[in-house]
CSV table of C-alpha atoms and ligand atoms in Angstrom, one decimal:
chain,number,residue,atom,x,y,z
M,1,MET,CA,0.0,0.1,0.2
M,2,GLN,CA,1.2,3.5,-0.8
M,3,PHE,CA,0.2,6.6,1.3
M,4,GLU,CA,2.1,9.1,-0.7
M,5,LYS,CA,-0.5,11.7,-1.4
M,6,SER,CA,-2.0,11.4,2.1
M,7,VAL,CA,1.5,12.0,3.5
M,8,GLU,CA,2.0,14.9,1.3
M,9,LEU,CA,-1.5,16.3,2.3
M,10,ILE,CA,-1.0,16.1,6.1
M,11,GLU,CA,2.2,17.8,5.6
M,12,THR,CA,0.8,20.8,4.3
M,13,ALA,CA,-2.4,20.6,6.4
M,14,ARG,CA,-0.1,20.6,9.5
M,15,LYS,CA,1.2,24.0,8.4
M,16,LEU,CA,-2.4,25.5,8.2
M,17,MET,CA,-4.4,23.8,11.0
M,18,PRO,CA,-3.1,22.6,14.4
M,19,GLY,CA,-2.0,19.0,14.0
M,20,GLY,CA,-3.1,19.4,10.5
M,21,VAL,CA,-7.0,18.4,11.7
M,22,ASN,CA,-10.1,20.0,13.0
M,23,SER,CA,-10.8,17.5,15.4
M,24,PRO,CA,-7.9,15.8,17.7
M,25,VAL,CA,-8.5,12.2,17.7
M,26,ARG,CA,-8.2,12.2,13.7
M,27,ALA,CA,-4.5,13.1,13.9
M,28,PHE,CA,-4.0,9.3,14.8
M,29,GLN,CA,-1.6,10.2,17.5
M,30,ALA,CA,-3.2,7.6,19.8
M,31,VAL,CA,-2.1,4.9,17.4
M,32,GLY,CA,1.0,6.2,15.5
M,33,GLY,CA,1.4,6.8,12.0
M,34,ASP,CA,-0.1,9.8,9.7
M,35,PRO,CA,-3.8,10.2,9.1
M,36,ILE,CA,-5.2,9.2,5.8
M,37,TYR,CA,-6.9,11.4,3.6
M,38,ILE,CA,-10.1,10.3,2.1
M,39,SER,CA,-11.5,11.3,-1.1
M,40,SER,CA,-14.6,9.5,-1.4
M,41,ALA,CA,-17.0,7.0,0.6
M,42,LYS,CA,-19.8,4.8,-0.4
M,43,GLY,CA,-21.6,2.0,1.6
M,44,ALA,CA,-19.1,0.5,4.1
M,45,LYS,CA,-16.2,1.8,2.1
M,46,LEU,CA,-13.9,4.4,2.4
M,47,THR,CA,-11.4,5.4,-0.8
M,48,ASP,CA,-8.3,7.3,0.1
M,49,VAL,CA,-6.3,9.8,-2.1
M,50,ASP,CA,-3.8,7.1,-3.0
M,51,GLY,CA,-6.5,4.6,-4.1
M,52,ASN,CA,-6.6,2.4,-1.2
M,53,SER,CA,-9.9,1.3,-0.1
M,54,TYR,CA,-10.9,0.3,3.6
M,55,ILE,CA,-14.0,-1.1,5.1
M,56,ASP,CA,-14.8,1.6,7.8
M,57,TYR,CA,-15.7,0.8,11.4
M,58,VAL,CA,-15.8,4.7,12.4
M,59,CYS,CA,-18.7,5.7,10.3
M,60,SER,CA,-17.9,9.5,10.9
M,61,TRP,CA,-18.0,8.7,14.7
M,62,GLY,CA,-21.3,7.2,14.7
M,63,PRO,CA,-23.7,9.3,12.6
M,64,LEU,CA,-23.5,6.9,9.3
M,65,ILE,CA,-25.8,4.2,10.5
M,66,LEU,CA,-26.9,3.6,7.0
M,67,GLY,CA,-23.3,3.6,5.5
M,68,HIS,CA,-21.7,6.2,3.5
M,69,SER,CA,-23.5,8.4,1.0
M,70,PRO,CA,-27.0,6.5,0.8
M,71,THR,CA,-28.7,7.3,-2.3
M,72,LYS,CA,-32.0,8.5,-0.9
M,73,VAL,CA,-30.1,10.7,1.7
M,74,VAL,CA,-27.9,12.5,-0.9
M,75,ALA,CA,-30.9,12.9,-3.2
M,76,THR,CA,-32.7,14.7,-0.4
M,77,ILE,CA,-29.9,16.8,0.4
M,78,GLN,CA,-29.5,17.8,-3.5
M,79,GLN,CA,-33.2,18.7,-3.5
M,80,ALA,CA,-33.1,20.5,-0.5
M,81,ALA,CA,-30.1,22.6,-1.5
M,82,MET,CA,-32.0,23.6,-4.7
M,83,LYS,CA,-34.6,25.3,-2.7
M,84,GLY,CA,-32.0,27.2,-0.7
M,85,THR,CA,-29.4,26.5,1.9
M,86,SER,CA,-30.5,28.4,4.9
M,87,TYR,CA,-33.6,30.6,5.4
M,88,GLY,CA,-33.0,32.2,8.9
M,89,THR,CA,-36.9,31.5,9.0
M,90,PRO,CA,-38.6,28.6,10.1
M,91,HIS,CA,-39.7,26.1,7.5
M,92,GLU,CA,-41.7,22.8,7.2
M,93,GLY,CA,-38.5,20.4,7.4
M,94,GLU,CA,-38.3,21.4,11.1
M,95,ILE,CA,-41.6,20.1,12.1
M,96,LEU,CA,-41.2,16.9,9.6
M,97,LEU,CA,-37.8,16.0,11.6
M,98,SER,CA,-39.4,16.9,15.1
M,99,LYS,CA,-42.6,14.8,14.4
M,100,THR,CA,-40.3,11.9,13.2
M,101,ILE,CA,-38.1,11.9,16.4
M,102,ILE,CA,-41.0,12.4,18.8
M,103,ASN,CA,-42.7,9.4,17.2
M,104,MET,CA,-39.7,7.3,17.4
M,105,MET,CA,-39.0,8.5,21.2
M,106,PRO,CA,-42.6,8.8,22.5
M,107,TRP,CA,-41.9,9.9,26.1
M,108,MET,CA,-40.4,13.2,24.6
M,109,GLN,CA,-42.9,16.0,24.1
M,110,MET,CA,-40.9,18.9,22.8
M,111,ILE,CA,-37.5,19.4,21.0
M,112,ARG,CA,-35.1,22.2,20.2
M,113,PHE,CA,-32.5,21.9,17.4
M,114,VAL,CA,-29.0,22.8,17.6
M,115,ASN,CA,-25.9,22.5,15.3
M,116,SER,CA,-23.9,19.9,17.5
M,117,GLY,CA,-23.8,17.4,20.5
M,118,THR,CA,-21.7,19.8,22.6
M,119,GLU,CA,-24.4,22.5,21.8
M,120,ALA,CA,-27.3,19.9,23.1
M,121,SER,CA,-25.3,19.1,26.4
M,122,MET,CA,-24.6,22.8,27.0
M,123,SER,CA,-28.1,24.0,26.4
M,124,ALA,CA,-29.8,20.9,28.3
M,125,LEU,CA,-27.8,21.6,31.3
M,126,ARG,CA,-28.7,25.3,31.2
M,127,LEU,CA,-32.3,24.4,30.9
M,128,ALA,CA,-32.0,22.0,34.2
M,129,ARG,CA,-30.1,24.7,36.3
M,130,ALA,CA,-32.7,27.1,35.4
M,131,ALA,CA,-35.7,24.9,36.0
M,132,THR,CA,-34.6,23.4,39.3
M,133,GLY,CA,-33.0,26.9,40.6
M,134,ARG,CA,-29.8,24.9,41.5
M,135,THR,CA,-26.2,24.8,40.2
M,136,LYS,CA,-24.4,21.6,40.7
M,137,ILE,CA,-24.4,18.7,38.3
M,138,ILE,CA,-23.1,15.2,38.4
M,139,LYS,CA,-21.3,13.7,35.3
M,140,PHE,CA,-19.3,10.4,35.1
M,141,GLU,CA,-15.9,9.8,34.7
M,142,GLY,CA,-15.2,8.6,31.1
M,143,ASN,CA,-18.5,9.9,29.7
M,144,TYR,CA,-17.8,12.9,27.0
M,145,HIS,CA,-20.6,15.2,26.4
M,146,GLY,CA,-18.8,17.4,24.0
M,147,HIS,CA,-16.2,20.1,24.8
M,148,VAL,CA,-18.0,22.5,26.8
M,149,ASP,CA,-16.0,24.1,29.6
M,150,TYR,CA,-17.6,22.7,32.8
M,151,LEU,CA,-18.1,19.1,31.3
M,152,LEU,CA,-14.5,18.5,30.3
M,153,VAL,CA,-13.8,17.0,33.5
M,154,GLN,CA,-12.7,14.0,34.9
M,155,ALA,CA,-12.0,12.7,38.4
M,156,GLY,CA,-8.2,12.2,38.6
M,157,SER,CA,-8.0,9.4,41.4
M,158,GLY,CA,-10.9,7.0,40.7
M,159,VAL,CA,-12.8,8.4,43.7
M,160,ALA,CA,-15.9,10.4,43.5
M,161,THR,CA,-14.5,14.1,43.8
M,162,PHE,CA,-14.9,17.5,42.5
M,163,GLY,CA,-13.8,17.6,39.1
M,164,LEU,CA,-10.7,19.6,37.9
M,165,PRO,CA,-10.8,20.8,34.1
M,166,ASP,CA,-8.8,18.5,31.6
M,167,SER,CA,-7.6,21.3,29.5
M,168,PRO,CA,-6.0,24.7,30.1
M,169,GLY,CA,-8.2,27.5,29.4
M,170,ILE,CA,-10.8,26.4,31.7
M,171,PRO,CA,-10.6,28.3,34.8
M,172,LYS,CA,-11.1,26.0,38.1
M,173,GLU,CA,-14.1,27.9,38.9
M,174,MET,CA,-15.9,26.8,35.7
M,175,SER,CA,-15.9,23.2,37.0
M,176,GLN,CA,-16.6,24.0,40.7
M,177,HIS,CA,-20.2,23.0,40.3
M,178,THR,CA,-19.5,19.8,38.4
M,179,LEU,CA,-19.4,16.5,40.5
M,180,VAL,CA,-17.9,13.6,39.1
M,181,ALA,CA,-19.0,10.1,39.7
M,182,ARG,CA,-17.6,6.6,38.4
M,183,PHE,CA,-19.9,5.2,35.8
M,184,ASN,CA,-21.6,2.1,36.9
M,185,HIS,CA,-21.1,3.0,40.6
M,186,LEU,CA,-24.2,4.1,42.1
M,187,SER,CA,-22.7,4.2,45.5
M,188,ASP,CA,-20.6,7.3,44.1
M,189,VAL,CA,-23.9,8.9,43.2
M,190,GLU,CA,-25.5,8.1,46.5
M,191,SER,CA,-22.6,9.6,48.6
M,192,LEU,CA,-22.9,12.7,46.1
M,193,PHE,CA,-26.4,13.3,47.1
M,194,THR,CA,-26.1,12.8,50.6
M,195,GLU,CA,-23.6,15.6,50.8
M,196,HIS,CA,-24.9,17.9,48.1
M,197,GLY,CA,-28.5,16.8,47.4
M,198,GLU,CA,-30.4,19.9,47.7
M,199,THR,CA,-28.0,21.9,45.4
M,200,ILE,CA,-27.7,19.2,42.5
M,201,ALA,CA,-29.6,20.3,39.4
M,202,ALA,CA,-29.2,17.1,37.0
M,203,ILE,CA,-27.3,14.2,36.3
M,204,ILE,CA,-26.1,14.0,33.0
M,205,VAL,CA,-25.2,10.4,31.6
M,206,GLU,CA,-24.1,8.6,28.4
M,207,PRO,CA,-26.7,5.4,29.1
M,208,VAL,CA,-24.2,3.5,27.3
M,209,ALA,CA,-20.8,4.8,27.8
M,210,GLY,CA,-19.4,5.1,24.3
M,211,ASN,CA,-16.4,7.4,24.6
M,212,ILE,CA,-14.0,5.2,26.5
M,213,GLY,CA,-14.5,2.3,24.4
M,214,VAL,CA,-18.0,0.6,24.9
M,215,ILE,CA,-19.4,0.0,28.4
M,216,PRO,CA,-22.9,-1.1,29.0
M,217,PRO,CA,-24.7,0.1,32.0
M,218,THR,CA,-24.8,-2.7,34.6
M,219,GLU,CA,-28.2,-4.1,35.9
M,220,GLY,CA,-29.9,-1.3,38.0
M,221,PHE,CA,-27.6,1.4,37.3
M,222,LEU,CA,-29.7,3.6,35.1
M,223,ASP,CA,-32.9,2.6,37.3
M,224,GLY,CA,-30.7,3.8,40.3
M,225,LEU,CA,-30.2,7.3,38.6
M,226,ARG,CA,-33.8,7.7,37.7
M,227,ASP,CA,-34.8,7.0,41.4
M,228,ILE,CA,-32.3,9.2,43.0
M,229,THR,CA,-33.1,12.1,40.9
M,230,GLN,CA,-36.8,11.7,41.6
M,231,GLN,CA,-36.1,11.6,45.3
M,232,HIS,CA,-34.2,14.6,45.3
M,233,GLY,CA,-35.9,16.8,42.9
M,234,SER,CA,-33.0,16.8,40.3
M,235,LEU,CA,-33.3,16.1,36.5
M,236,LEU,CA,-32.0,13.1,34.9
M,237,ILE,CA,-30.5,13.9,31.3
M,238,PHE,CA,-29.4,10.9,28.9
M,239,ASP,CA,-27.0,11.9,26.5
M,240,GLU,CA,-28.1,9.8,23.7
M,241,VAL,CA,-26.0,11.6,20.9
M,242,ILE,CA,-24.5,8.3,19.9
M,243,THR,CA,-27.0,5.7,21.4
M,244,GLY,CA,-30.1,7.5,20.1
M,245,PHE,CA,-31.6,5.6,17.2
M,246,ARG,CA,-28.3,3.5,17.4
M,247,VAL,CA,-29.0,1.0,20.0
M,248,SER,CA,-32.6,0.5,19.2
M,249,GLN,CA,-35.2,2.6,17.4
M,250,GLY,CA,-36.1,4.5,20.5
M,251,GLY,CA,-32.5,4.9,21.6
M,252,ALA,CA,-31.3,3.6,25.0
M,253,SER,CA,-34.2,5.0,26.7
M,254,GLU,CA,-36.4,2.5,24.9
M,255,LEU,CA,-33.9,-0.2,25.2
M,256,TYR,CA,-33.5,0.1,28.9
M,257,LYS,CA,-37.0,1.4,29.4
M,258,ILE,CA,-36.2,4.2,31.5
M,259,GLN,CA,-37.6,8.0,31.0
M,260,PRO,CA,-35.0,10.7,31.4
M,261,ASP,CA,-36.3,14.2,32.0
M,262,LEU,CA,-34.4,15.5,29.0
M,263,VAL,CA,-32.3,14.1,26.2
M,264,CYS,CA,-29.3,15.2,24.2
M,265,LEU,CA,-29.4,14.2,20.6
M,266,GLY,CA,-26.9,14.5,17.8
M,267,LYS,CA,-24.9,12.3,15.2
M,268,ILE,CA,-27.5,10.0,13.4
M,269,ILE,CA,-30.3,12.6,13.4
M,270,GLY,CA,-28.2,14.7,11.2
M,271,GLY,CA,-27.6,11.9,8.4
M,272,GLY,CA,-24.1,13.0,8.4
M,273,LEU,CA,-24.6,16.8,8.3
M,274,PRO,CA,-23.9,18.9,11.4
M,275,VAL,CA,-26.9,18.8,13.9
M,276,GLY,CA,-27.7,18.5,17.7
M,277,ALA,CA,-30.9,18.8,19.6
M,278,TYR,CA,-32.1,18.4,23.1
M,279,GLY,CA,-35.6,17.7,24.0
M,280,GLY,CA,-38.0,16.3,26.9
M,281,ARG,CA,-40.8,17.1,29.2
M,282,ARG,CA,-43.0,19.9,27.8
M,283,ASP,CA,-43.1,21.9,31.1
M,284,LEU,CA,-39.3,22.0,30.9
M,285,MET,CA,-39.0,22.8,27.2
M,286,GLU,CA,-41.6,25.7,27.8
M,287,GLN,CA,-39.1,27.4,29.9
M,288,ILE,CA,-37.0,27.9,26.8
M,289,ALA,CA,-36.7,31.2,24.7
M,290,PRO,CA,-39.0,32.8,23.5
M,291,LEU,CA,-41.9,30.8,25.5
M,292,GLY,CA,-39.6,31.1,28.7
M,293,PRO,CA,-36.6,33.0,30.2
M,294,VAL,CA,-34.0,30.5,29.3
M,295,TYR,CA,-32.0,31.8,26.2
M,296,GLN,CA,-30.5,29.7,23.5
M,297,ALA,CA,-30.3,30.5,19.8
M,298,GLY,CA,-28.5,29.4,16.5
M,299,THR,CA,-28.1,31.1,13.2
M,300,LEU,CA,-27.8,27.9,11.3
M,301,SER,CA,-30.1,26.0,14.0
M,302,GLY,CA,-32.7,23.9,12.2
M,303,ASN,CA,-30.7,24.1,8.7
M,304,PRO,CA,-32.9,22.7,5.7
M,305,LEU,CA,-30.0,20.7,4.4
M,306,ALA,CA,-29.7,19.1,7.6
M,307,MET,CA,-33.1,18.5,8.6
M,308,ALA,CA,-33.7,16.7,5.0
M,309,ALA,CA,-30.7,14.5,5.7
M,310,GLY,CA,-32.0,13.7,9.2
M,311,LEU,CA,-35.5,13.0,8.2
M,312,THR,CA,-34.4,10.7,5.3
M,313,THR,CA,-32.0,8.8,7.6
M,314,LEU,CA,-34.7,8.4,10.3
M,315,GLU,CA,-37.4,7.2,7.8
M,316,GLU,CA,-35.2,4.2,6.8
M,317,LEU,CA,-34.7,3.0,10.4
M,318,ALA,CA,-37.1,0.2,10.1
M,319,PRO,CA,-37.3,-2.6,12.9
M,320,ASP,CA,-35.4,-5.2,10.6
M,321,LEU,CA,-32.4,-2.8,10.3
M,322,TYR,CA,-31.7,-3.2,14.1
M,323,LEU,CA,-32.3,-7.0,13.8
M,324,SER,CA,-29.7,-7.1,11.0
M,325,LEU,CA,-27.2,-4.9,13.0
M,326,GLU,CA,-27.5,-7.3,16.0
M,327,GLN,CA,-26.9,-10.3,13.9
M,328,PHE,CA,-23.9,-8.9,12.2
M,329,GLY,CA,-22.6,-7.5,15.6
M,330,GLU,CA,-23.1,-10.7,17.0
M,331,VAL,CA,-21.1,-12.7,14.2
M,332,LEU,CA,-18.2,-10.2,14.5
M,333,GLU,CA,-18.0,-10.5,18.2
M,334,GLU,CA,-18.0,-14.2,18.2
M,335,GLY,CA,-15.4,-14.0,15.5
M,336,PHE,CA,-13.2,-11.6,17.5
M,337,ARG,CA,-13.5,-13.8,20.5
M,338,GLN,CA,-12.7,-17.0,18.7
M,339,ILE,CA,-9.3,-15.2,16.9
M,340,ILE,CA,-8.6,-13.9,20.4
M,341,ASN,CA,-8.6,-17.2,22.1
M,342,GLU,CA,-6.7,-18.6,19.2
M,343,CYS,CA,-4.1,-16.1,19.7
M,344,GLY,CA,-3.8,-16.6,23.5
M,345,VAL,CA,-4.3,-12.8,24.3
M,346,ALA,CA,-6.1,-11.4,27.3
M,347,ALA,CA,-9.0,-9.4,25.7
M,348,HIS,CA,-12.5,-8.7,25.9
M,349,VAL,CA,-15.1,-7.4,23.6
M,350,ASN,CA,-18.1,-5.2,24.7
M,351,ARG,CA,-20.9,-4.8,22.5
M,352,VAL,CA,-24.5,-3.1,22.4
M,353,GLY,CA,-26.1,-3.9,19.1
M,354,SER,CA,-23.8,-2.0,16.5
M,355,MET,CA,-21.4,-0.1,18.7
M,356,PHE,CA,-18.6,-2.2,20.4
M,357,SER,CA,-14.9,-2.2,21.3
M,358,ILE,CA,-12.0,-4.6,22.2
M,359,PHE,CA,-10.2,-4.2,25.4
M,360,PHE,CA,-6.8,-6.0,25.6
M,361,THR,CA,-6.8,-6.6,29.1
M,362,GLU,CA,-7.5,-9.4,31.8
M,363,ASN,CA,-10.7,-8.4,33.3
M,364,PRO,CA,-14.0,-7.8,32.1
M,365,ILE,CA,-14.7,-3.9,31.5
M,366,GLU,CA,-17.4,-2.5,33.6
M,367,ASP,CA,-16.1,1.1,34.4
M,368,PRO,CA,-13.6,3.7,33.2
M,369,GLN,CA,-10.9,2.8,35.3
M,370,SER,CA,-10.6,-0.7,34.1
M,371,ALA,CA,-11.1,0.4,30.5
M,372,LEU,CA,-8.0,2.5,30.9
M,373,THR,CA,-6.0,-0.8,31.5
M,374,THR,CA,-6.3,-1.7,28.0
M,375,ASP,CA,-3.1,-2.4,26.2
M,376,ARG,CA,-2.9,0.9,24.1
M,377,LYS,CA,0.3,0.0,22.4
M,378,LEU,CA,-1.1,-3.5,21.3
M,379,TYR,CA,-4.1,-1.5,19.9
M,380,GLY,CA,-2.0,0.9,17.9
M,381,ARG,CA,-0.1,-2.0,16.3
M,382,LEU,CA,-3.2,-3.9,15.5
M,383,PHE,CA,-4.6,-0.7,14.0
M,384,ARG,CA,-1.9,-0.3,11.6
M,385,ALA,CA,-1.9,-4.1,10.7
M,386,LEU,CA,-5.4,-3.7,10.0
M,387,ILE,CA,-5.3,-0.4,7.7
M,388,ARG,CA,-2.5,-2.2,5.7
M,389,ARG,CA,-5.3,-4.9,5.1
M,390,GLY,CA,-7.9,-2.6,4.2
M,391,ILE,CA,-9.7,-2.3,7.5
M,392,TYR,CA,-10.4,1.1,9.0
M,393,PRO,CA,-11.0,0.8,12.9
M,394,PRO,CA,-11.3,3.8,15.0
M,395,PRO,CA,-8.0,5.4,15.5
M,396,SER,CA,-7.8,5.0,19.6
M,397,ALA,CA,-8.2,2.3,21.8
M,398,LEU,CA,-10.9,4.0,23.8
M,399,GLU,CA,-13.2,4.8,20.8
M,400,SER,CA,-16.2,2.8,19.7
M,401,TRP,CA,-16.3,0.8,16.6
M,402,PHE,CA,-19.6,1.4,14.5
M,403,LEU,CA,-21.6,-0.8,12.1
M,404,SER,CA,-24.0,0.5,9.3
M,405,ALA,CA,-26.4,-0.9,7.5
M,406,CYS,CA,-23.8,-1.7,4.6
M,407,HIS,CA,-21.8,-3.9,6.8
M,408,ARG,CA,-22.8,-7.4,5.9
M,409,GLU,CA,-21.9,-10.9,5.1
M,410,SER,CA,-19.1,-9.9,2.8
M,411,GLU,CA,-17.8,-7.0,5.0
M,412,VAL,CA,-17.7,-9.0,8.1
M,413,GLU,CA,-16.0,-12.0,6.6
M,414,GLN,CA,-13.2,-9.7,5.2
M,415,THR,CA,-12.9,-8.3,8.4
M,416,LEU,CA,-12.6,-11.2,10.5
M,417,SER,CA,-9.8,-12.9,8.0
M,418,ALA,CA,-7.9,-9.4,8.2
M,419,PHE,CA,-8.5,-9.2,12.0
M,420,SER,CA,-7.0,-12.8,12.8
M,421,LEU,CA,-3.6,-11.9,10.4
M,422,ALA,CA,-3.4,-8.5,11.9
M,423,LEU,CA,-3.8,-9.7,15.5
M,424,GLN,CA,-1.2,-12.3,15.0
M,425,GLU,CA,1.3,-9.7,13.3
M,426,ALA,CA,0.6,-7.3,16.1
M,427,LEU,CA,1.4,-9.8,18.7
M,428,LEU,CA,4.7,-10.5,17.1
M,429,GLU,CA,5.9,-6.9,16.5
Y,1,PLP,C1,-20.1,13.0,19.7
Y,1,PLP,C2,-20.6,13.3,21.3
Y,1,PLP,C3,-20.8,14.6,21.8
Y,1,PLP,C4,-20.3,16.0,21.0
Y,1,PLP,O1,-21.2,15.9,19.7
Y,1,PLP,P1,-20.5,16.9,19.0
Y,1,PLP,O2,-21.5,17.0,17.6
Y,1,PLP,O3,-19.0,16.5,18.3
Y,1,PLP,O4,-20.4,18.4,19.6
Y,1,PLP,C5,-21.7,14.6,23.0
Y,1,PLP,N1,-22.0,13.6,23.4
Y,1,PLP,C6,-21.6,12.2,23.0
Y,1,PLP,C7,-22.2,11.2,24.0
Y,1,PLP,C8,-21.3,12.1,22.1
Y,1,PLP,O5,-20.5,10.9,21.7
């Protein structure tokens, strides 16, 4: 395989943009080597500027549940563009997408569109604080809710504690109201409520953790969050930016049968265009401007192209699709397990439907602390060996792999045979 043109492009890009990229993980720092420049994508396949092609397991970090450039979605974007790219006024596309989302997540009563998942979580928390008149929030270590100042926080020590910002440029004061608990450790949440119960506006949680590898909620965890927030007059916010329309037609709230008060959406609802949304209980959503006093706005929010792409994508999400995603997910999971056993390496595959990850470590992974014990060097070698065989996994050991409707028998077979060779090679290196 030749990567000449990609290398040339990244060298130019590095002079123009920090690291040559517009989002850090794309730079491949976690796995080594240079990023690959893609020139086109269709179905499950990416094609790079040097003419190499790959079966893609990043799927634009989650949005592309139908695969790359699905004919119908591309056609609706083209048709929408012919009628204008942005009006700065209300338009019918917003109603159509709202109705479709609310039909699929019927517990939700109202929605507001924004432009990214980051905006969705920031805005949902503003609303939660306004509605409760409280300032503190609880987030979980290893959960990602976008690059909002006070959410870019993890506990350093693995003990529930006040968070410290992960990035310079965020004053300590910004995160003084952010309490951090360990994902899947309800006892952390209980002690935070014992100490701060009266001042906690909301818990925000990824119902399936998807940003530190995939970690499903343990039995009773989400129920526990629902109960404790209700007892203390706090709100429960599900960040379903990944899981919404991914883990089931109605997202994680449907899969685990728990109704949060508010939900954050993004990724899939934009069908590959930039969108986010937040929504939930009517009495809460009615507090947003112009109906209520909680201000939140966006020049391009409800963009007609993005609404059209999202609508067409959601319309394609039939129950059969989830059955087939589950089926191919299971074949891959079992295949990976078998190869891992044959190679005699300690590893675990965590999977919820079409999102999964492989941890190279002795013990099963139930929380972010154990996820961090994965052998990242081995993953980096595996990543490069897979790339050489035409498979494009996430360029970090701690990101989720995603399947799309276009990952079927032949893609799965090709992936498993490449995985077997790549893992052996990675173990020898
Ligand atoms: C990707 C992601 C976000 C941020 O969305 P952006 O559109 O990248 O701002 C928020 N929450 C979760 C769970 C995500 O995976």
